[in-house]
Coordinates of C-alpha atoms in Angstrom, one line a residue:
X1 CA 107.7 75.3 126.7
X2 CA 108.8 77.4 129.7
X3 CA 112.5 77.1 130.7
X4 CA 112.8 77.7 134.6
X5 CA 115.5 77.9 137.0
X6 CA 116.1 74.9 139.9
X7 CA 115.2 77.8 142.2
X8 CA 111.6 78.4 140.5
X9 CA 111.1 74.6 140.1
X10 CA 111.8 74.1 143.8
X11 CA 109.2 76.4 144.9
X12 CA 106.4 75.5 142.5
X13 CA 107.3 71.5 143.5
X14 CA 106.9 72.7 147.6
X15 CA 103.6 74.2 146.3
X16 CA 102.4 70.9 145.3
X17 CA 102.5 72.3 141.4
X18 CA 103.0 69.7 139.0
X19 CA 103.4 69.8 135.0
X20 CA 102.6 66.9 132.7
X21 CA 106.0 66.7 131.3
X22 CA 109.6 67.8 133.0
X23 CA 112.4 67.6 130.7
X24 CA 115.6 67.8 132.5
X25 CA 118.9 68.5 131.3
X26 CA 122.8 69.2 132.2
X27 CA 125.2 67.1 133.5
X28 CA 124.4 67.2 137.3
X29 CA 122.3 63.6 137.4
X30 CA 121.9 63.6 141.4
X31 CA 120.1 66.5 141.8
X32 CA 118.2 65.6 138.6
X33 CA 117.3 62.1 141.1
X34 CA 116.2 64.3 143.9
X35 CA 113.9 66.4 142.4
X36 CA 112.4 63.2 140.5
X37 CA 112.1 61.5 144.5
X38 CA 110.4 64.8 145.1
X39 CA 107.9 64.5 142.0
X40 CA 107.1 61.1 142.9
X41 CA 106.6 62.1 147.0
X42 CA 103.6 64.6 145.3
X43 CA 102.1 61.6 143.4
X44 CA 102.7 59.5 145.3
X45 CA 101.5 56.5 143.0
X46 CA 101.1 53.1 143.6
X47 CA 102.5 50.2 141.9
X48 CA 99.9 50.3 139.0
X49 CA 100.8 53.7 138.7
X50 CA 104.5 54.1 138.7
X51 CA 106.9 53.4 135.8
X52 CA 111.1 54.1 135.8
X53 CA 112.6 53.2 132.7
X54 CA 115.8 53.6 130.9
X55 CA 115.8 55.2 127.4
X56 CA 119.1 52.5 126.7
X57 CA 117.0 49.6 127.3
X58 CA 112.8 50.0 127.4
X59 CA 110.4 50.0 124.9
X60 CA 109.7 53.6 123.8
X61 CA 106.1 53.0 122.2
X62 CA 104.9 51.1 125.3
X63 CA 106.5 53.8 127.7
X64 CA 104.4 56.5 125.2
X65 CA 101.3 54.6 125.2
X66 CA 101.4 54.5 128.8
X67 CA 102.0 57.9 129.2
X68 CA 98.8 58.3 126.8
X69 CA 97.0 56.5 129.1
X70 CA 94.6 57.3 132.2
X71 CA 95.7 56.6 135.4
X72 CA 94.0 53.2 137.1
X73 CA 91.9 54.2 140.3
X74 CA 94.1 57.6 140.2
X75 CA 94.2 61.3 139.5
X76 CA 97.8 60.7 138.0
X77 CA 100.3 58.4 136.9
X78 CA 103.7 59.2 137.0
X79 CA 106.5 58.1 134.7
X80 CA 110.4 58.2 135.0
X81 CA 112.4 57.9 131.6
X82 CA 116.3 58.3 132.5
X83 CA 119.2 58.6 130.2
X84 CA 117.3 59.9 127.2
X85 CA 120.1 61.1 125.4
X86 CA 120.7 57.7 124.4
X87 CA 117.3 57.4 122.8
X88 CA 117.9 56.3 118.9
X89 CA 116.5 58.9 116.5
X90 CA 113.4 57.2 115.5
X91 CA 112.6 57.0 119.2
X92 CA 113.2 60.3 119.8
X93 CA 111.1 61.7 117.5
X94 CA 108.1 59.3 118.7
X95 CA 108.9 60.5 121.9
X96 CA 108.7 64.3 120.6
X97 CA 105.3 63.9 119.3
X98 CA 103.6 62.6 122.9
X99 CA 105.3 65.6 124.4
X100 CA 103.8 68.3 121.6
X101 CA 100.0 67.2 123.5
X102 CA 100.9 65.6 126.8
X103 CA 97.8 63.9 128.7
X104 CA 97.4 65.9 131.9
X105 CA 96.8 63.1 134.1
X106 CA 100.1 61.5 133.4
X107 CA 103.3 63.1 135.1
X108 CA 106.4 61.9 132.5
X109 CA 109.7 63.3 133.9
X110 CA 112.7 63.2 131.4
X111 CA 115.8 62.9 132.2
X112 CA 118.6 63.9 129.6
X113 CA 122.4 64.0 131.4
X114 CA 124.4 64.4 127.9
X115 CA 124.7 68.2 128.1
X116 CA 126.9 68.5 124.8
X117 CA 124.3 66.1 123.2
X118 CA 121.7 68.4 123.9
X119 CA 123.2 71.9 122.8
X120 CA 123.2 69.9 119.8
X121 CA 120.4 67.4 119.1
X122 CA 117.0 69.7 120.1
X123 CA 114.7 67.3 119.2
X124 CA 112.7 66.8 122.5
X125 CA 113.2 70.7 123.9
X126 CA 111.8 71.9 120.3
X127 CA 108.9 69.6 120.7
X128 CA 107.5 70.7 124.5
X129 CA 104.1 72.3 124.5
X130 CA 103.7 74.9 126.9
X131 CA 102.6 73.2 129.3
X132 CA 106.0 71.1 129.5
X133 CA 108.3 72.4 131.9
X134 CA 112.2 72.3 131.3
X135 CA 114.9 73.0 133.5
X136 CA 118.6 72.9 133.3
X137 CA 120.5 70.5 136.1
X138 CA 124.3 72.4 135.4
X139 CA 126.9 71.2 137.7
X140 CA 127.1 73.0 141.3
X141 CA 130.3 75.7 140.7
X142 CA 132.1 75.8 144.0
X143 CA 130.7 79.0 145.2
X144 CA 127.2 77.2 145.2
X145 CA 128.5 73.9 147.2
X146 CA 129.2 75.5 150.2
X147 CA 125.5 76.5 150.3
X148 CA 124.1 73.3 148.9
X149 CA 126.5 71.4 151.4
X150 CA 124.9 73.5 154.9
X151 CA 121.3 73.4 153.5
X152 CA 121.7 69.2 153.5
X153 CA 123.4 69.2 156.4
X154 CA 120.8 71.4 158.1
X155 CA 118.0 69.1 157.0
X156 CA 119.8 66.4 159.6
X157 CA 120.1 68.7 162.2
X158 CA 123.4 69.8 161.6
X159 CA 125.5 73.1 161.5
X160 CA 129.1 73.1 159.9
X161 CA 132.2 75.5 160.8
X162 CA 133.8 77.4 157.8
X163 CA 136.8 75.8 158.0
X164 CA 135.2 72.2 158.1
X165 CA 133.4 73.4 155.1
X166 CA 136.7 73.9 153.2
X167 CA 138.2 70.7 154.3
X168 CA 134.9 69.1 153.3
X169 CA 135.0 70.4 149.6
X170 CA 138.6 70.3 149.4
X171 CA 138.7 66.3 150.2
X172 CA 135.3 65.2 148.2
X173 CA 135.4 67.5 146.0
X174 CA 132.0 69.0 143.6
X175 CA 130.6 65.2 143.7
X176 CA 127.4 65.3 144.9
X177 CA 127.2 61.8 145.4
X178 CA 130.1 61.2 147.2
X179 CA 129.7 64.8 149.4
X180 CA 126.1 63.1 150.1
X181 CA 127.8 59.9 151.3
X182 CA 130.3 61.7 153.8
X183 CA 127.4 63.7 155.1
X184 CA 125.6 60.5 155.9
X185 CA 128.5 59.5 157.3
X186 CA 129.1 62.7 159.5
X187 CA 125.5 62.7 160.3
X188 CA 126.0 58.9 161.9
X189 CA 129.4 59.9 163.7
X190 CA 128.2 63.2 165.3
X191 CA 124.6 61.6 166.2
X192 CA 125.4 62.0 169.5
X193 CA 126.9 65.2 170.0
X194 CA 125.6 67.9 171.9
X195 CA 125.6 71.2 170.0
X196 CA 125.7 69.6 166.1
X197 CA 128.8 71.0 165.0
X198 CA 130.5 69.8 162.4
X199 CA 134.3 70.6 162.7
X200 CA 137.6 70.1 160.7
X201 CA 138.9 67.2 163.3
X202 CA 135.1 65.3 162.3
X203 CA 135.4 66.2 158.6
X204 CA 138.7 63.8 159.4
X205 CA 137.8 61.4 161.4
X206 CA 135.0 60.4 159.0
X207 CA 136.7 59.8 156.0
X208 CA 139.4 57.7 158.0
X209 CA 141.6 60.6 158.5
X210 CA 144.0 61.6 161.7
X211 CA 144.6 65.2 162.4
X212 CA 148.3 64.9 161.3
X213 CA 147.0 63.4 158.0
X214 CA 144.7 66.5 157.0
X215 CA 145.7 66.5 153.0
X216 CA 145.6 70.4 153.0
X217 CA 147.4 71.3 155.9
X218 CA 150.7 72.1 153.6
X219 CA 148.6 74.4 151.5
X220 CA 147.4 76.0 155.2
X221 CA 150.1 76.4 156.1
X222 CA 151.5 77.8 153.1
X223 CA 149.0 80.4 153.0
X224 CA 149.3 81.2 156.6
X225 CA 153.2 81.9 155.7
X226 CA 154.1 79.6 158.7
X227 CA 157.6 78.5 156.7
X228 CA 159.0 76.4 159.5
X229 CA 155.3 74.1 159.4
X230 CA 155.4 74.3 155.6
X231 CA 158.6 72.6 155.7
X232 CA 157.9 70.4 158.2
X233 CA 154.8 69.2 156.4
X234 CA 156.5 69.1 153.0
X235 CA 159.1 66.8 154.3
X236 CA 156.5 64.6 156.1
X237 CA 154.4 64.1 152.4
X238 CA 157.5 63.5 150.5
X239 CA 159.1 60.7 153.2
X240 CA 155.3 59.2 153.0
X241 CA 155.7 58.4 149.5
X242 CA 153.6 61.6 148.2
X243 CA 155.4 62.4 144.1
X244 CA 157.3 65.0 144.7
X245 CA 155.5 66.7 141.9
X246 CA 152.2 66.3 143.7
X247 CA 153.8 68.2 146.6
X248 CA 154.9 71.4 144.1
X249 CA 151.5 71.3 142.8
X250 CA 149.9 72.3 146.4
X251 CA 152.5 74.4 146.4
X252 CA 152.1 76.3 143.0
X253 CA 148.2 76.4 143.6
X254 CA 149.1 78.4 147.2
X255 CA 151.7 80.7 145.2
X256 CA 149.4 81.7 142.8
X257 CA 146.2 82.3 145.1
X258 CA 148.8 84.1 146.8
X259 CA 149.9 86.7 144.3
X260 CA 146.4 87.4 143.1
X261 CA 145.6 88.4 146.9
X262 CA 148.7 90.7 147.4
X263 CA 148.8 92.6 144.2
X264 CA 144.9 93.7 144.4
X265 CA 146.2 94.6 148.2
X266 CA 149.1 96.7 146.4
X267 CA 146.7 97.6 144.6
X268 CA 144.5 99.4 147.4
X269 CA 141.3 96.9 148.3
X270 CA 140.7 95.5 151.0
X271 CA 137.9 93.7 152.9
X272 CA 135.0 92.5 150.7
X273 CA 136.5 94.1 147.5
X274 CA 139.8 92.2 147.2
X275 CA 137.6 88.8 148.5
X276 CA 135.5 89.2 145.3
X277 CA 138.0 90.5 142.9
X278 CA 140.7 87.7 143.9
X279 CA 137.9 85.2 143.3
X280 CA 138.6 84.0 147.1
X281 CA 135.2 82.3 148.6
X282 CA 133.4 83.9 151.1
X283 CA 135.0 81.5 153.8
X284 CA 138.5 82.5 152.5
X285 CA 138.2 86.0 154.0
X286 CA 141.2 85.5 156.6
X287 CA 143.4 85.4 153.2
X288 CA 142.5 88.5 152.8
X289 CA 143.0 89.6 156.5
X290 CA 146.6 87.9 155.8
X291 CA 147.7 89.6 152.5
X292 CA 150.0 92.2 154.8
X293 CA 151.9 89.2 155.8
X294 CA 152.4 87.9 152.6
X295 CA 155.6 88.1 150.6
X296 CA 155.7 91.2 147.8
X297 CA 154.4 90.5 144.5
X298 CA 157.8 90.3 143.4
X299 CA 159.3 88.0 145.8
X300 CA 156.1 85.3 145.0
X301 CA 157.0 86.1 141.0
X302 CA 160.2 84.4 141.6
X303 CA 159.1 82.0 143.7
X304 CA 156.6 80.9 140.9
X305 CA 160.0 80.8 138.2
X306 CA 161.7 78.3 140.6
X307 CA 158.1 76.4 140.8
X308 CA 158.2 76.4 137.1
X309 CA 162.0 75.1 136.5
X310 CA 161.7 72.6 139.3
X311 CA 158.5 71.1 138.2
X312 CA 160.2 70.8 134.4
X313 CA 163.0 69.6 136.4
X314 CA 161.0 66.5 138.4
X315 CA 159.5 65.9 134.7
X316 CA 162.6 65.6 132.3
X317 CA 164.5 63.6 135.6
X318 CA 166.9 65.9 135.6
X319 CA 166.2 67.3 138.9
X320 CA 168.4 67.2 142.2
X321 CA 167.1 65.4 145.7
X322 CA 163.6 66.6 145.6
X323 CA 163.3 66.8 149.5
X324 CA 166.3 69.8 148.7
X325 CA 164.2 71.0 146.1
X326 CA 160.9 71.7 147.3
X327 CA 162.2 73.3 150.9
X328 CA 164.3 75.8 148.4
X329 CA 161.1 76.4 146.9
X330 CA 159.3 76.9 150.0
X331 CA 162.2 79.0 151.5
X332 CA 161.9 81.5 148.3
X333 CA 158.4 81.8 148.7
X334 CA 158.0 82.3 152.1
X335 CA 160.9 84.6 152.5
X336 CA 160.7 87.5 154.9

């Protein structure tokens, strides 16, 4: 039963290399979907020779004896079987016995997306022959969006700027779904652009967005120490109806990313070295450019004890006028 990495199954699938059984697991489902559109793109079956099922609701022996039998006016047939974490027991176990001697001419991808459940319960992993193929679907960590997010893009034509990038994870978040709907959606609004560009005012206007609206342009300007704009924006998020608590958490978040950069800078790195060790993403680097403008370790310490007392404060109700209270914060952290 060989366990392979997303990147080995990627290249074997472009090679047209196809295993009798796939058993995927981990939480990330859409990928999991892709790479099943992929298997089925290689068969390419027709409608005698196609089957998706869900383990929550289809008949396990007739899925099985299916799976045992030969293609009709094929070389393969090719099965789907999603959600098999929710297989019962006995079904489970039926299912583990097809997969101990798989028929070659019948593709059966398996799709378990309980990751916890599976740690646990090893029922179908134990049971894959070696010619089964098993792969592990974990979530995209943020460091691997970025990469994941330019690669689709480039398949529609389409370059992104650094900055757009940020704004794009920052607003959708590690959804793959939802980051694969606003790229359809950028792909749409930029169709007719010249140089294929995507850029932070297009990351805006596509999800509904004006440039004065940009979510993250407190925590910019936070980070760019640009006190007078900080304020500014503050103000604007809390007279919008933004909790002011909501408003000292984009705050606190900044602080912190803050004090990490400047004490490795006390610290002596620089460049590349503090990037990394600061656990800043690649596309981050001007913090690291900025950390000589940033206030001393010390200064950002006690800006983070105000943070902590006014956010205990805005909890217990027993804080003052919080439009008072966040520019003192802002004014302490940002303090020359």
């Amino acid at each position: 039963m060989p366990k392979i990495t997303f990147t080995q199954l990627s290249k074997d699938l472009k090679k047209g290399v196809l295993a009798p059984v796939y058993l995927f697991t981990g939480d990330d489902v859409y990928r999991k979907r892709e790479v099943a559109d992929k298997i089925k793109e290689i068969v390419n079956p027709d409608d005698f020779n196609f089957v998706k099922e869900d383990a929550s609701s289809c008949n396990i022996g007739e899925l099985i004896s299916l799976a045992g039998t030969a293609p009709v006016f094929s070389a393969k047939r090719l099965i789907v079987l999603n959600n098999a974490d929710k297989l019962k027991k006995a079904a489970a176990e039926a299912l583990a016995s097809y997969l101990e001697n798989p028929l070659e001419t019948t593709c059966l991808v398996i799709m378990h997306n309980d990751a916890k459940k599976a740690k646990k319960d090893k029922t179908l992993e134990d049971s894959c022959s070696e010619a089964c193929v098993i792969t592990a679907f974990d979530e995209l960590k943020s460091n691997q969006l970025g990469p994941w997010i330019e690669e689709h893009l480039a398949v529609k034509g389409f370059k992104i700027e650094p900055e757009a990038l940020i704004l794009l994870q920052e607003i959708v978040g590690s959804d793959l779904v939802a980051l694969n709907t606003e790229i359809e959606k950028l792909s749409l609004y930029l169709l007719d652009s010249e140089d294929k560009t995507v850029r932070q005012a297009d990351i805006l206007a596509s999800v509904g967005l004006s440039k004065e609206e940009n979510p993250f342009a407190l925590s910019n300007a936070v980070l760019d120490c640009n006190r007078q704009e900080a304020l500014k924006l503050a103000q604007k998020l809390l007279d919008g109806g933004e909790e002011p608590v909501s408003v000292l958490n984009k705050i606190s978040a900044c602080a912190l990313k803050m004090l990490r950069i400047k004490r490795l800078s006390e610290a002596g790195l620089t460049g590349p070295a503090l990037l990394q060790a600061a656990g800043l993403l690649p596309w981050e680097s001007r913090l690291a450019a900025k950390a000589y403008i940033m206030p001393s370790s010390a200064s950002l310490c006690r800006a983070l004890d105000k943070i902590i007392e006014t956010d205990m404060a805005f909890k217990s109700s027993s804080a003052g006028e919080p439009s008072i209270q966040i520019k003192g914060i802002i004014l302490t952290l940002l303090s020359k």
